[in-house]
mmCIF file of N, CA, C and O in Angstrom:
data_model
loop_
_atom_site.group_PDB
_atom_site.id
_atom_site.type_symbol
_atom_site.label_atom_id
_atom_site.label_comp_id
_atom_site.label_asym_id
_atom_site.label_seq_id
_atom_site.Cartn_x
_atom_site.Cartn_y
_atom_site.Cartn_z
ATOM 1 N N MET A 260 147.959 27.683 131.019
ATOM 2 C CA MET A 260 147.957 29.113 130.869
ATOM 3 C C MET A 260 147.485 29.515 129.463
ATOM 4 O O MET A 260 146.712 30.446 129.313
ATOM 5 N N LEU A 261 147.919 28.802 128.440
ATOM 6 C CA LEU A 261 147.558 29.172 127.084
ATOM 7 C C LEU A 261 146.396 28.361 126.541
ATOM 8 O O LEU A 261 146.063 28.485 125.377
ATOM 9 N N ARG A 262 145.799 27.488 127.365
ATOM 10 C CA ARG A 262 144.666 26.706 126.894
ATOM 11 C C ARG A 262 143.409 27.573 126.914
ATOM 12 O O ARG A 262 143.177 28.309 127.872
ATOM 13 N N PRO A 263 142.581 27.493 125.888
ATOM 14 C CA PRO A 263 141.377 28.323 125.873
ATOM 15 C C PRO A 263 140.366 27.819 126.888
ATOM 16 O O PRO A 263 140.238 26.626 127.138
ATOM 17 N N HIS A 264 139.646 28.726 127.475
ATOM 18 C CA HIS A 264 138.617 28.386 128.445
ATOM 19 C C HIS A 264 137.266 28.704 127.817
ATOM 20 O O HIS A 264 136.965 29.855 127.504
ATOM 21 N N VAL A 265 136.455 27.686 127.625
ATOM 22 C CA VAL A 265 135.134 27.860 127.050
ATOM 23 C C VAL A 265 134.138 27.809 128.195
ATOM 24 O O VAL A 265 134.026 26.796 128.886
ATOM 25 N N PRO A 266 133.397 28.896 128.411
ATOM 26 C CA PRO A 266 132.434 28.873 129.512
ATOM 27 C C PRO A 266 131.263 27.943 129.203
ATOM 28 O O PRO A 266 130.841 27.814 128.051
ATOM 29 N N VAL A 267 130.768 27.277 130.222
ATOM 30 C CA VAL A 267 129.653 26.356 130.065
ATOM 31 C C VAL A 267 128.411 26.996 130.668
ATOM 32 O O VAL A 267 128.442 27.508 131.792
ATOM 33 N N ASN A 268 127.315 26.978 129.906
ATOM 34 C CA ASN A 268 126.062 27.541 130.386
ATOM 35 C C ASN A 268 125.234 26.393 130.976
ATOM 36 O O ASN A 268 124.728 25.554 130.234
ATOM 37 N N PRO A 269 125.053 26.324 132.291
ATOM 38 C CA PRO A 269 124.334 25.195 132.864
ATOM 39 C C PRO A 269 122.840 25.228 132.553
ATOM 40 O O PRO A 269 122.208 24.191 132.408
ATOM 41 N N LEU A 270 122.243 26.399 132.412
ATOM 42 C CA LEU A 270 120.817 26.507 132.125
ATOM 43 C C LEU A 270 120.633 27.219 130.800
ATOM 44 O O LEU A 270 121.215 28.274 130.564
ATOM 45 N N PRO A 271 119.853 26.664 129.898
ATOM 46 C CA PRO A 271 119.638 27.344 128.617
ATOM 47 C C PRO A 271 118.817 28.604 128.808
ATOM 48 O O PRO A 271 117.967 28.687 129.698
ATOM 49 N N THR A 272 119.089 29.572 127.986
ATOM 50 C CA THR A 272 118.332 30.823 128.037
ATOM 51 C C THR A 272 117.352 30.833 126.884
ATOM 52 O O THR A 272 117.610 30.291 125.820
ATOM 53 N N GLY A 273 116.225 31.460 127.062
ATOM 54 C CA GLY A 273 115.232 31.552 126.004
ATOM 55 C C GLY A 273 114.309 30.354 126.004
ATOM 56 O O GLY A 273 114.237 29.559 126.938
ATOM 57 N N ILE A 274 113.585 30.183 124.906
ATOM 58 C CA ILE A 274 112.605 29.108 124.776
ATOM 59 C C ILE A 274 113.302 27.873 124.228
ATOM 60 O O ILE A 274 114.000 27.936 123.216
ATOM 61 N N VAL A 275 113.077 26.752 124.883
ATOM 62 C CA VAL A 275 113.672 25.496 124.444
ATOM 63 C C VAL A 275 112.587 24.680 123.774
ATOM 64 O O VAL A 275 111.553 24.391 124.366
ATOM 65 N N THR A 276 112.804 24.305 122.512
ATOM 66 C CA THR A 276 111.840 23.465 121.805
ATOM 67 C C THR A 276 112.370 22.052 121.773
ATOM 68 O O THR A 276 113.564 21.826 121.557
ATOM 69 N N PRO A 277 111.500 21.070 122.012
ATOM 70 C CA PRO A 277 111.977 19.682 121.990
ATOM 71 C C PRO A 277 112.316 19.245 120.567
ATOM 72 O O PRO A 277 111.750 19.729 119.591
ATOM 73 N N LEU A 278 113.262 18.327 120.455
ATOM 74 C CA LEU A 278 113.682 17.800 119.162
ATOM 75 C C LEU A 278 112.627 16.834 118.654
ATOM 76 O O LEU A 278 112.203 15.932 119.362
ATOM 77 N N ILE A 279 112.165 17.043 117.430
ATOM 78 C CA ILE A 279 111.137 16.181 116.840
ATOM 79 C C ILE A 279 111.832 15.087 116.046
ATOM 80 O O ILE A 279 112.610 15.365 115.126
ATOM 81 N N GLN A 280 111.555 13.862 116.400
ATOM 82 C CA GLN A 280 112.110 12.720 115.681
ATOM 83 C C GLN A 280 111.175 12.368 114.537
ATOM 84 O O GLN A 280 109.988 12.149 114.747
ATOM 85 N N PRO A 281 111.669 12.282 113.303
ATOM 86 C CA PRO A 281 110.775 11.928 112.188
ATOM 87 C C PRO A 281 110.387 10.453 112.264
ATOM 88 O O PRO A 281 111.179 9.598 112.629
ATOM 89 N N THR A 282 109.167 10.208 111.922
ATOM 90 C CA THR A 282 108.688 8.817 111.895
ATOM 91 C C THR A 282 108.880 8.277 110.496
ATOM 92 O O THR A 282 108.959 9.036 109.520
ATOM 93 N N PRO A 283 108.936 6.953 110.350
ATOM 94 C CA PRO A 283 109.120 6.380 109.004
ATOM 95 C C PRO A 283 108.005 6.734 108.039
ATOM 96 O O PRO A 283 108.197 6.707 106.835
ATOM 97 N N THR A 284 106.823 7.073 108.520
ATOM 98 C CA THR A 284 105.726 7.412 107.612
ATOM 99 C C THR A 284 105.871 8.826 107.050
ATOM 100 O O THR A 284 105.218 9.163 106.076
ATOM 101 N N ASP A 285 106.680 9.682 107.725
ATOM 102 C CA ASP A 285 106.854 11.056 107.257
ATOM 103 C C ASP A 285 107.714 11.146 106.000
ATOM 104 O O ASP A 285 107.613 12.103 105.242
ATOM 105 N N ILE A 286 108.553 10.158 105.782
ATOM 106 C CA ILE A 286 109.503 10.226 104.666
ATOM 107 C C ILE A 286 108.883 9.554 103.452
ATOM 108 O O ILE A 286 108.488 8.400 103.495
ATOM 109 N N GLU A 287 108.808 10.288 102.343
ATOM 110 C CA GLU A 287 108.253 9.749 101.105
ATOM 111 C C GLU A 287 109.344 9.729 100.047
ATOM 112 O O GLU A 287 110.079 10.704 99.889
ATOM 113 N N PRO A 288 109.473 8.633 99.322
ATOM 114 C CA PRO A 288 110.485 8.608 98.257
ATOM 115 C C PRO A 288 110.070 9.534 97.122
ATOM 116 O O PRO A 288 108.910 9.583 96.728
ATOM 117 N N VAL A 289 111.025 10.268 96.625
ATOM 118 C CA VAL A 289 110.776 11.225 95.545
ATOM 119 C C VAL A 289 111.646 10.826 94.366
ATOM 120 O O VAL A 289 112.846 10.637 94.495
ATOM 121 N N THR A 290 111.049 10.704 93.207
ATOM 122 C CA THR A 290 111.824 10.403 92.005
ATOM 123 C C THR A 290 112.257 11.725 91.385
ATOM 124 O O THR A 290 111.461 12.657 91.266
ATOM 125 N N PRO A 291 113.536 11.829 91.011
ATOM 126 C CA PRO A 291 113.999 13.094 90.426
ATOM 127 C C PRO A 291 113.411 13.311 89.039
ATOM 128 O O PRO A 291 113.228 12.371 88.270
ATOM 129 N N ALA A 292 113.101 14.554 88.745
ATOM 130 C CA ALA A 292 112.568 14.916 87.434
ATOM 131 C C ALA A 292 113.695 14.871 86.412
ATOM 132 O O ALA A 292 114.844 15.180 86.723
ATOM 133 N N PRO A 293 113.411 14.473 85.191
ATOM 134 C CA PRO A 293 114.474 14.446 84.171
ATOM 135 C C PRO A 293 114.968 15.856 83.876
ATOM 136 O O PRO A 293 114.204 16.824 83.920
ATOM 137 N N ALA A 294 116.250 15.946 83.610
ATOM 138 C CA ALA A 294 116.847 17.247 83.325
ATOM 139 C C ALA A 294 116.335 17.766 81.993
ATOM 140 O O ALA A 294 116.209 17.013 81.026
ATOM 141 N N PRO A 295 116.051 19.074 81.917
ATOM 142 C CA PRO A 295 115.557 19.615 80.638
ATOM 143 C C PRO A 295 116.678 19.639 79.598
ATOM 144 O O PRO A 295 117.833 19.862 79.899
ATOM 145 N N VAL A 296 116.301 19.378 78.377
ATOM 146 C CA VAL A 296 117.261 19.372 77.274
ATOM 147 C C VAL A 296 117.509 20.816 76.846
ATOM 148 O O VAL A 296 116.562 21.558 76.573
ATOM 149 N N PRO A 297 118.797 21.261 76.834
ATOM 150 C CA PRO A 297 119.056 22.649 76.437
ATOM 151 C C PRO A 297 118.755 22.858 74.955
ATOM 152 O O PRO A 297 119.061 22.016 74.118
ATOM 153 N N VAL A 298 118.141 23.962 74.684
ATOM 154 C CA VAL A 298 117.785 24.312 73.314
ATOM 155 C C VAL A 298 118.788 25.337 72.816
ATOM 156 O O VAL A 298 119.039 26.341 73.472
ATOM 157 N N ALA A 299 119.395 25.065 71.665
ATOM 158 C CA ALA A 299 120.372 25.990 71.088
ATOM 159 C C ALA A 299 119.640 27.230 70.579
ATOM 160 O O ALA A 299 118.622 27.125 69.902
ATOM 161 N N PRO A 300 120.150 28.435 70.922
ATOM 162 C CA PRO A 300 119.478 29.649 70.434
ATOM 163 C C PRO A 300 119.684 29.806 68.933
ATOM 164 O O PRO A 300 120.686 29.374 68.369
ATOM 165 N N ALA A 301 118.699 30.392 68.310
ATOM 166 C CA ALA A 301 118.795 30.626 66.874
ATOM 167 C C ALA A 301 119.833 31.706 66.614
ATOM 168 O O ALA A 301 119.816 32.766 67.232
ATOM 169 N N ARG A 302 120.759 31.429 65.720
ATOM 170 C CA ARG A 302 121.817 32.390 65.402
ATOM 171 C C ARG A 302 121.377 33.279 64.251
ATOM 172 O O ARG A 302 120.868 32.804 63.238
ATOM 173 N N THR A 303 121.618 34.542 64.436
ATOM 174 C CA THR A 303 121.301 35.473 63.367
ATOM 175 C C THR A 303 122.574 35.769 62.602
ATOM 176 O O THR A 303 123.648 35.920 63.176
ATOM 177 N N SER A 304 122.477 35.854 61.319
ATOM 178 C CA SER A 304 123.647 36.155 60.501
ATOM 179 C C SER A 304 123.776 37.669 60.358
ATOM 180 O O SER A 304 122.786 38.394 60.270
ATOM 181 N N ILE A 305 125.022 38.125 60.333
ATOM 182 C CA ILE A 305 125.287 39.551 60.189
ATOM 183 C C ILE A 305 125.470 39.838 58.707
ATOM 184 O O ILE A 305 126.299 39.210 58.039
ATOM 185 N N GLN A 306 124.721 40.771 58.213
ATOM 186 C CA GLN A 306 124.820 41.130 56.804
ATOM 187 C C GLN A 306 125.517 42.480 56.694
ATOM 188 O O GLN A 306 125.088 43.456 57.305
ATOM 189 N N LEU A 307 126.608 42.495 55.939
ATOM 190 C CA LEU A 307 127.372 43.732 55.759
ATOM 191 C C LEU A 307 127.017 44.359 54.422
ATOM 192 O O LEU A 307 127.075 43.712 53.383
ATOM 193 N N THR A 308 126.671 45.614 54.483
ATOM 194 C CA THR A 308 126.462 46.361 53.253
ATOM 195 C C THR A 308 127.812 46.940 52.838
ATOM 196 O O THR A 308 128.750 46.979 53.647
ATOM 197 N N PRO A 309 127.967 47.380 51.624
ATOM 198 C CA PRO A 309 129.254 47.961 51.223
ATOM 199 C C PRO A 309 129.662 49.161 52.075
ATOM 200 O O PRO A 309 130.829 49.337 52.397
ATOM 201 N N GLY A 310 128.714 49.957 52.501
ATOM 202 C CA GLY A 310 129.042 51.104 53.340
ATOM 203 C C GLY A 310 129.518 50.683 54.721
ATOM 204 O O GLY A 310 130.485 51.235 55.266
ATOM 205 N N SER A 311 128.854 49.679 55.307
ATOM 206 C CA SER A 311 129.270 49.241 56.640
ATOM 207 C C SER A 311 130.600 48.494 56.572
ATOM 208 O O SER A 311 131.406 48.579 57.501
ATOM 209 N N ALA A 312 130.867 47.780 55.485
ATOM 210 C CA ALA A 312 132.166 47.111 55.330
ATOM 211 C C ALA A 312 133.283 48.141 55.207
ATOM 212 O O ALA A 312 134.364 47.976 55.788
ATOM 213 N N LEU A 313 133.013 49.226 54.492
ATOM 214 C CA LEU A 313 134.014 50.287 54.357
ATOM 215 C C LEU A 313 134.264 50.977 55.699
ATOM 216 O O LEU A 313 135.413 51.264 56.062
ATOM 217 N N ALA A 314 133.195 51.207 56.472
ATOM 218 C CA ALA A 314 133.343 51.829 57.791
ATOM 219 C C ALA A 314 134.104 50.905 58.733
ATOM 220 O O ALA A 314 134.936 51.369 59.524
ATOM 221 N N LEU A 315 133.841 49.621 58.646
ATOM 222 C CA LEU A 315 134.552 48.660 59.491
ATOM 223 C C LEU A 315 136.034 48.624 59.136
ATOM 224 O O LEU A 315 136.895 48.593 60.026
ATOM 225 N N ALA A 316 136.368 48.636 57.873
ATOM 226 C CA ALA A 316 137.765 48.634 57.454
ATOM 227 C C ALA A 316 138.462 49.930 57.877
ATOM 228 O O ALA A 316 139.619 49.906 58.329
ATOM 229 N N ALA A 317 137.777 51.061 57.752
ATOM 230 C CA ALA A 317 138.371 52.337 58.160
ATOM 231 C C ALA A 317 138.591 52.370 59.667
ATOM 232 O O ALA A 317 139.620 52.864 60.148
ATOM 233 N N GLY A 318 137.649 51.847 60.427
ATOM 234 C CA GLY A 318 137.808 51.795 61.877
ATOM 235 C C GLY A 318 138.964 50.900 62.281
ATOM 236 O O GLY A 318 139.745 51.240 63.183
ATOM 237 N N GLY A 319 139.100 49.744 61.631
ATOM 238 C CA GLY A 319 140.229 48.858 61.921
ATOM 239 C C GLY A 319 141.557 49.502 61.583
ATOM 240 O O GLY A 319 142.540 49.383 62.329
ATOM 241 N N GLY A 320 141.608 50.205 60.448
ATOM 242 C CA GLY A 320 142.838 50.905 60.087
ATOM 243 C C GLY A 320 143.194 52.001 61.074
ATOM 244 O O GLY A 320 144.365 52.196 61.425
ATOM 245 N N ALA A 321 142.173 52.716 61.573
ATOM 246 C CA ALA A 321 142.427 53.772 62.555
ATOM 247 C C ALA A 321 142.961 53.181 63.853
ATOM 248 O O ALA A 321 143.875 53.741 64.469
ATOM 249 N N VAL A 322 142.417 52.039 64.273
ATOM 250 C CA VAL A 322 142.899 51.384 65.495
ATOM 251 C C VAL A 322 144.347 50.965 65.334
ATOM 252 O O VAL A 322 145.182 51.150 66.228
ATOM 253 N N VAL A 323 144.691 50.411 64.163
ATOM 254 C CA VAL A 323 146.076 49.987 63.912
ATOM 255 C C VAL A 323 147.014 51.188 63.943
ATOM 256 O O VAL A 323 148.110 51.117 64.522
ATOM 257 N N LEU A 324 146.597 52.301 63.366
ATOM 258 C CA LEU A 324 147.446 53.494 63.357
ATOM 259 C C LEU A 324 147.644 54.062 64.757
ATOM 260 O O LEU A 324 148.748 54.461 65.123
ATOM 261 N N VAL A 325 146.600 54.081 65.564
ATOM 262 C CA VAL A 325 146.711 54.625 66.914
ATOM 263 C C VAL A 325 147.607 53.742 67.770
ATOM 264 O O VAL A 325 148.494 54.233 68.479
ATOM 265 N N VAL A 326 147.394 52.431 67.706
ATOM 266 C CA VAL A 326 148.231 51.512 68.494
ATOM 267 C C VAL A 326 149.684 51.594 68.043
ATOM 268 O O VAL A 326 150.612 51.609 68.863
ATOM 269 N N GLY A 327 149.910 51.702 66.745
ATOM 270 C CA GLY A 327 151.275 51.841 66.242
ATOM 271 C C GLY A 327 151.934 53.119 66.716
ATOM 272 O O GLY A 327 153.114 53.118 67.103
ATOM 273 N N ALA A 328 151.197 54.220 66.718
ATOM 274 C CA ALA A 328 151.765 55.487 67.180
ATOM 275 C C ALA A 328 152.120 55.420 68.658
ATOM 276 O O ALA A 328 153.169 55.924 69.087
ATOM 277 N N VAL A 329 151.272 54.797 69.453
ATOM 278 C CA VAL A 329 151.560 54.672 70.880
ATOM 279 C C VAL A 329 152.807 53.822 71.104
ATOM 280 O O VAL A 329 153.680 54.170 71.910
ATOM 281 N N LEU A 330 152.912 52.706 70.397
ATOM 282 C CA LEU A 330 154.079 51.830 70.578
ATOM 283 C C LEU A 330 155.373 52.515 70.119
ATOM 284 O O LEU A 330 156.410 52.392 70.770
ATOM 285 N N VAL A 331 155.317 53.238 69.004
ATOM 286 C CA VAL A 331 156.510 53.934 68.526
ATOM 287 C C VAL A 331 156.916 55.030 69.508
ATOM 288 O O VAL A 331 158.110 55.220 69.793
ATOM 289 N N SER A 332 155.952 55.744 70.067
ATOM 290 C CA SER A 332 156.302 56.800 71.021
ATOM 291 C C SER A 332 156.900 56.215 72.295
ATOM 292 O O SER A 332 157.823 56.800 72.873
ATOM 293 N N MET A 333 156.405 55.050 72.736
ATOM 294 C CA MET A 333 157.002 54.407 73.916
ATOM 295 C C MET A 333 158.433 53.952 73.623
ATOM 296 O O MET A 333 159.334 54.106 74.459
ATOM 297 N N LEU A 334 158.665 53.412 72.429
ATOM 298 C CA LEU A 334 160.016 53.001 72.048
ATOM 299 C C LEU A 334 160.941 54.204 71.980
ATOM 300 O O LEU A 334 162.096 54.144 72.433
ATOM 301 N N LEU A 335 160.467 55.311 71.456
ATOM 302 C CA LEU A 335 161.274 56.525 71.375
ATOM 303 C C LEU A 335 161.602 57.055 72.770
ATOM 304 O O LEU A 335 162.729 57.501 73.023
ATOM 305 N N ALA A 336 160.649 56.989 73.680
ATOM 306 C CA ALA A 336 160.892 57.451 75.044
ATOM 307 C C ALA A 336 161.953 56.593 75.727
ATOM 308 O O ALA A 336 162.839 57.107 76.422
ATOM 309 N N VAL A 337 161.903 55.293 75.520
ATOM 310 C CA VAL A 337 162.912 54.406 76.119
ATOM 311 C C VAL A 337 164.284 54.683 75.518
ATOM 312 O O VAL A 337 165.299 54.723 76.231
ATOM 313 N N ALA A 338 164.339 54.905 74.209
ATOM 314 C CA ALA A 338 165.615 55.174 73.559
ATOM 315 C C ALA A 338 166.212 56.495 74.049
ATOM 316 O O ALA A 338 167.421 56.579 74.330
ATOM 317 N N LEU A 339 165.398 57.536 74.158
ATOM 318 C CA LEU A 339 165.907 58.824 74.645
ATOM 319 C C LEU A 339 166.384 58.729 76.090
ATOM 320 O O LEU A 339 167.405 59.329 76.458
ATOM 321 N N THR A 340 165.677 57.968 76.907
ATOM 322 C CA THR A 340 166.103 57.794 78.295
ATOM 323 C C THR A 340 167.443 57.074 78.356
ATOM 324 O O THR A 340 168.334 57.452 79.131
ATOM 325 N N GLY A 341 167.611 56.048 77.533
ATOM 326 C CA GLY A 341 168.885 55.325 77.509
ATOM 327 C C GLY A 341 170.040 56.206 77.073
ATOM 328 O O GLY A 341 171.129 56.162 77.659
ATOM 329 N N VAL A 342 169.819 57.028 76.047
ATOM 330 C CA VAL A 342 170.879 57.915 75.571
ATOM 331 C C VAL A 342 171.233 58.945 76.633
ATOM 332 O O VAL A 342 172.419 59.233 76.879
ATOM 333 N N SER A 343 170.246 59.508 77.302
ATOM 334 C CA SER A 343 170.532 60.521 78.324
ATOM 335 C C SER A 343 171.266 59.912 79.516
ATOM 336 O O SER A 343 172.182 60.534 80.068
ATOM 337 N N VAL A 344 170.906 58.704 79.904
ATOM 338 C CA VAL A 344 171.618 58.048 81.011
ATOM 339 C C VAL A 344 173.066 57.760 80.609
ATOM 340 O O VAL A 344 173.991 57.930 81.412
ATOM 341 N N ALA A 345 173.277 57.362 79.369
ATOM 342 C CA ALA A 345 174.647 57.105 78.910
ATOM 343 C C ALA A 345 175.476 58.392 78.910
ATOM 344 O O ALA A 345 176.654 58.377 79.318
ATOM 345 N N LEU A 346 174.895 59.507 78.462
ATOM 346 C CA LEU A 346 175.625 60.775 78.469
ATOM 347 C C LEU A 346 175.945 61.232 79.896
ATOM 348 O O LEU A 346 177.042 61.726 80.165
ATOM 349 N N ILE A 347 175.008 61.059 80.790
ATOM 350 C CA ILE A 347 175.259 61.438 82.189
ATOM 351 C C ILE A 347 176.380 60.590 82.767
ATOM 352 O O ILE A 347 177.238 61.088 83.518
ATOM 353 N N ALA A 348 176.408 59.300 82.428
ATOM 354 C CA ALA A 348 177.471 58.432 82.941
ATOM 355 C C ALA A 348 178.832 58.877 82.433
ATOM 356 O O ALA A 348 179.825 58.892 83.186
ATOM 357 N N VAL A 349 178.917 59.273 81.161
ATOM 358 C CA VAL A 349 180.200 59.729 80.607
ATOM 359 C C VAL A 349 180.637 61.023 81.279
ATOM 360 O O VAL A 349 181.814 61.177 81.660
ATOM 361 N N VAL A 350 179.718 61.962 81.454
ATOM 362 C CA VAL A 350 180.072 63.234 82.089
ATOM 363 C C VAL A 350 180.514 63.011 83.529
ATOM 364 O O VAL A 350 181.510 63.587 83.990
ATOM 365 N N LEU A 351 179.799 62.177 84.273
ATOM 366 C CA LEU A 351 180.193 61.896 85.659
ATOM 367 C C LEU A 351 181.555 61.210 85.721
ATOM 368 O O LEU A 351 182.369 61.505 86.604
ATOM 369 N N ARG A 352 181.820 60.335 84.781
ATOM 370 C CA ARG A 352 183.122 59.656 84.761
ATOM 371 C C ARG A 352 184.243 60.669 84.532
ATOM 372 O O ARG A 352 185.294 60.617 85.183
ATOM 373 N N LEU A 353 184.026 61.605 83.606
ATOM 374 C CA LEU A 353 185.036 62.640 83.355
ATOM 375 C C LEU A 353 185.214 63.544 84.569
ATOM 376 O O LEU A 353 186.342 63.921 84.919
ATOM 377 N N LEU A 354 184.141 63.917 85.228
ATOM 378 C CA LEU A 354 184.246 64.771 86.408
ATOM 379 C C LEU A 354 184.990 64.072 87.543
ATOM 380 O O LEU A 354 185.817 64.686 88.226
ATOM 381 N N ILE A 355 184.697 62.805 87.736
ATOM 382 C CA ILE A 355 185.381 62.062 88.802
ATOM 383 C C ILE A 355 186.865 61.920 88.483
ATOM 384 O O ILE A 355 187.725 62.058 89.363
ATOM 385 N N ARG A 356 187.206 61.687 87.236
ATOM 386 C CA ARG A 356 188.619 61.561 86.849
ATOM 387 C C ARG A 356 189.339 62.890 87.059
ATOM 388 O O ARG A 356 190.485 62.919 87.530
ATOM 389 N N ASP A 357 188.689 64.003 86.713
ATOM 390 C CA ASP A 357 189.295 65.326 86.921
ATOM 391 C C ASP A 357 189.491 65.612 88.427
ATOM 392 O O ASP A 357 190.488 66.204 88.817
ATOM 393 N N MET A 358 188.515 65.185 89.247
ATOM 394 C CA MET A 358 188.651 65.413 90.697
ATOM 395 C C MET A 358 189.781 64.596 91.280
ATOM 396 O O MET A 358 190.499 65.054 92.184
ATOM 397 N N GLN A 359 190.004 63.395 90.759
ATOM 398 C CA GLN A 359 191.079 62.559 91.292
ATOM 399 C C GLN A 359 192.443 63.071 90.865
ATOM 400 O O GLN A 359 193.420 62.871 91.576
ATOM 401 N N LYS A 360 192.539 63.728 89.720
ATOM 402 C CA LYS A 360 193.821 64.286 89.273
ATOM 403 C C LYS A 360 194.168 65.562 90.029
ATOM 404 O O LYS A 360 195.308 66.008 90.030
ATOM 405 N N GLY A 361 193.189 66.193 90.612
ATOM 406 C CA GLY A 361 193.430 67.394 91.406
ATOM 407 C C GLY A 361 193.416 68.658 90.594
ATOM 408 O O GLY A 361 194.087 69.623 90.939
ATOM 409 N N ARG A 362 192.712 68.754 89.566
ATOM 410 C CA ARG A 362 192.664 69.976 88.752
ATOM 411 C C ARG A 362 191.774 70.996 89.322
ATOM 412 O O ARG A 362 190.786 70.947 89.857
#
């Protein structure tokens, strides 16, 4: 019941080409070509002028300041969330205690 059934085609459809058997004279030995030697690209040196060095230092300092501001703001957000959750827990605890006393 669960075995697959593969249909068999008794007659081929379309054009049937006979299989060509290669003869020993058709095969020629081929010697592989030697692998090419990789050539190292010429490296160009970067020359910094005093103005470009100053711009690079200013850009690096700006990146450090921006990343620092983002990290400090994320830390502040986590701290404020923790404090607010703690205050809510204290208020809920007091409310539940008052409800149990029957006030």
